[in-house]
Amino acid sequence: MNTKIISSALISVFDKTGLEPLIKALVAHGVQLYSTGGTEAFIRELGYEVHAVEDLTGYPSILGGRVKTLHPKVFGGILNRSSLESDQTEIDQYAIPSFDLVIVDLYPFEKTVAGNATESEIIEKIDIGGIALIRAAAKNFNDVFCISNKEDYASFIEIYNHANGAPSLEERKEYAVKAFHTSSHYDTAIFNHFNEKENRLKVSIASSQELRYGENPHQQGHFFGPLGDLLEHLHGKEISYNNLLDIDAAVNLMLEFYDGKPAFGILKHNNACGFAVRDTLSAAYKDALAGDPVSAFGGVLISNKTIDLETATAIHSLFCEVVIAPNYDAEALSLLKEKKNRIILIQKVSELPNQTLRTCLNGVLVQDKDSKTDQKEDLTTATKLEPTSTEIEDLLFASKICKHTKSNTIVLAKNQQLLASGTGQTSRVDALNQAINKATSFGFDLKESAMASDAFFPFPDCVEIADKAGIKTVIQPGGSIKDKLSIAYCDAHDMSMVFTGIRHFKH
């Protein structure tokens, strides 16, 4: 095992949080400390001796602090290869000290951008010296241990004390990988802030978690992202890959209803199998479950309001994988926790990405998120008969669910309740027939119900099938060269139909 005793350390950190125990550990082993600026002052205030980088280089911090450590006597000491005789000759010739440990915490660029800072303030938070120190130390991991994140202080102290001040080569290399991750993520954040062209893509996500497996047990799976910023995991087993896909679908669907009356959704395989809006949450859950009580088994449940005891009591009799809500009454939460594996989540207020990414062939597809929600003012009545105000409410309700259902899809709704949907079908007629058969199998009367389609009808067959099932009002994008045929059928059979002009494919 290639070990090397740490005898000197260069420390330059923006955030001093957690630094004191690390300094104490190094001093206890007789490590010489070098630092500059605020970090140097912090170490002196702790009562420890520290060498000023300015004394080493012969230059003060200049240009308002922009240049502090960028000097051969600093970087020579980091990049010095102890196994190379020529390096040692030059180190001796120019009186350059060797550094065995480099500790850096970068300027908080992402935090500054998120805080709505001015452009000049953002530019000043682009770290130059810190990034250079990290890259140099990581490059020379054979001789130098690099700590590039304050979250690693505690783990380093454990490694350091266990190794009696001499971490192994494997440990130095492991932290070098972390350091390159820190530097590349930092550079990506800077690039993405200034990038205004849509034909350049750089993605870096600092946080990740390993999942039990991927979509199937033989596939590995990971989630990359700060999941805790959006969801608080109150109870239950570990969230799986498939859970996350359903949770994503549920959260995005419920955002369409988040600020309205009590709404409840039940999703399975990324599609809503039940959804209702009512005056009380318990009534919304009851009617959402009625939409498909079979598919609800093992589903993901989501509410836009705090779950009360009455609603929780109804939920408790159903086997479900996940329950999501903005909050829970204490008694409701206690009851739901009685099922030890049931995943209970609080959805926090958090901004979701405005783009979607997915792998495709040997690359990645990127698109703007479908953020368009059909509104009353978007509707153009295409038929002689106009929908009533109640029908318009149902049409818009159905359209919101349709937008979040796999194409080809047809959604049937009445009185703000999802009656059924045809999902992921290869033809629109198949989707409609699937929805009708499903609705009637659960005892729903389709008379006076509303129908939504994610894309236009290429032929009048769908409106004809709908009419014969009792459906009397339709919402669709329009835009087919044969729209007139569908309109003519509706006019001849006392049906109303509105066009939105917006297609909502979801593949």
Coordinates of N, CA and C in Angstrom, one line a residue, residues 262-265 274-278 283-285 287-288 397 416-418:
P262 N -60.2 20.6 -3.7 CA -59.6 19.4 -3.3 C -59.6 18.4 -4.5
A263 N -58.4 17.9 -4.8 CA -58.3 16.9 -6.0 C -57.5 15.7 -5.5
F264 N -57.8 14.6 -6.1 CA -57.1 13.3 -5.7 C -56.9 12.5 -7.0
G265 N -55.6 12.0 -7.1 CA -55.3 11.2 -8.3 C -54.7 9.9 -7.9
G274 N -57.4 7.0 -11.9 CA -58.5 7.6 -11.2 C -58.1 9.0 -10.9
F275 N -59.1 9.9 -11.0 CA -58.9 11.3 -10.7 C -60.2 12.0 -10.5
A276 N -60.3 12.8 -9.5 CA -61.6 13.6 -9.2 C -61.3 14.8 -8.5
V277 N -62.1 15.8 -8.7 CA -62.1 17.1 -8.0 C -63.4 17.3 -7.3
R278 N -63.4 17.5 -6.0 CA -64.6 17.6 -5.2 C -64.5 18.7 -4.2
A283 N -64.2 12.9 -0.5 CA -65.1 12.7 -1.6 C -64.2 12.6 -2.9
A284 N -63.2 13.4 -3.0 CA -62.3 13.3 -4.2 C -61.6 12.0 -4.3
Y285 N -61.1 11.5 -3.1 CA -60.5 10.2 -3.1 C -61.5 9.1 -3.5
D287 N -64.2 9.2 -5.3 CA -64.6 9.2 -6.7 C -63.4 8.9 -7.6
A288 N -62.2 9.2 -7.2 CA -61.0 8.8 -7.9 C -60.8 7.3 -7.9
F397 N -61.0 19.8 -17.7 CA -60.6 18.8 -16.7 C -60.0 17.6 -17.5
Q416 N -66.3 16.5 -13.3 CA -64.9 16.6 -12.8 C -64.4 15.2 -12.2
Q417 N -64.8 14.2 -12.9 CA -64.3 12.8 -12.5 C -63.8 12.1 -13.7
L418 N -62.7 11.5 -13.6 CA -62.2 10.6 -14.7 C -63.0 9.3 -14.8

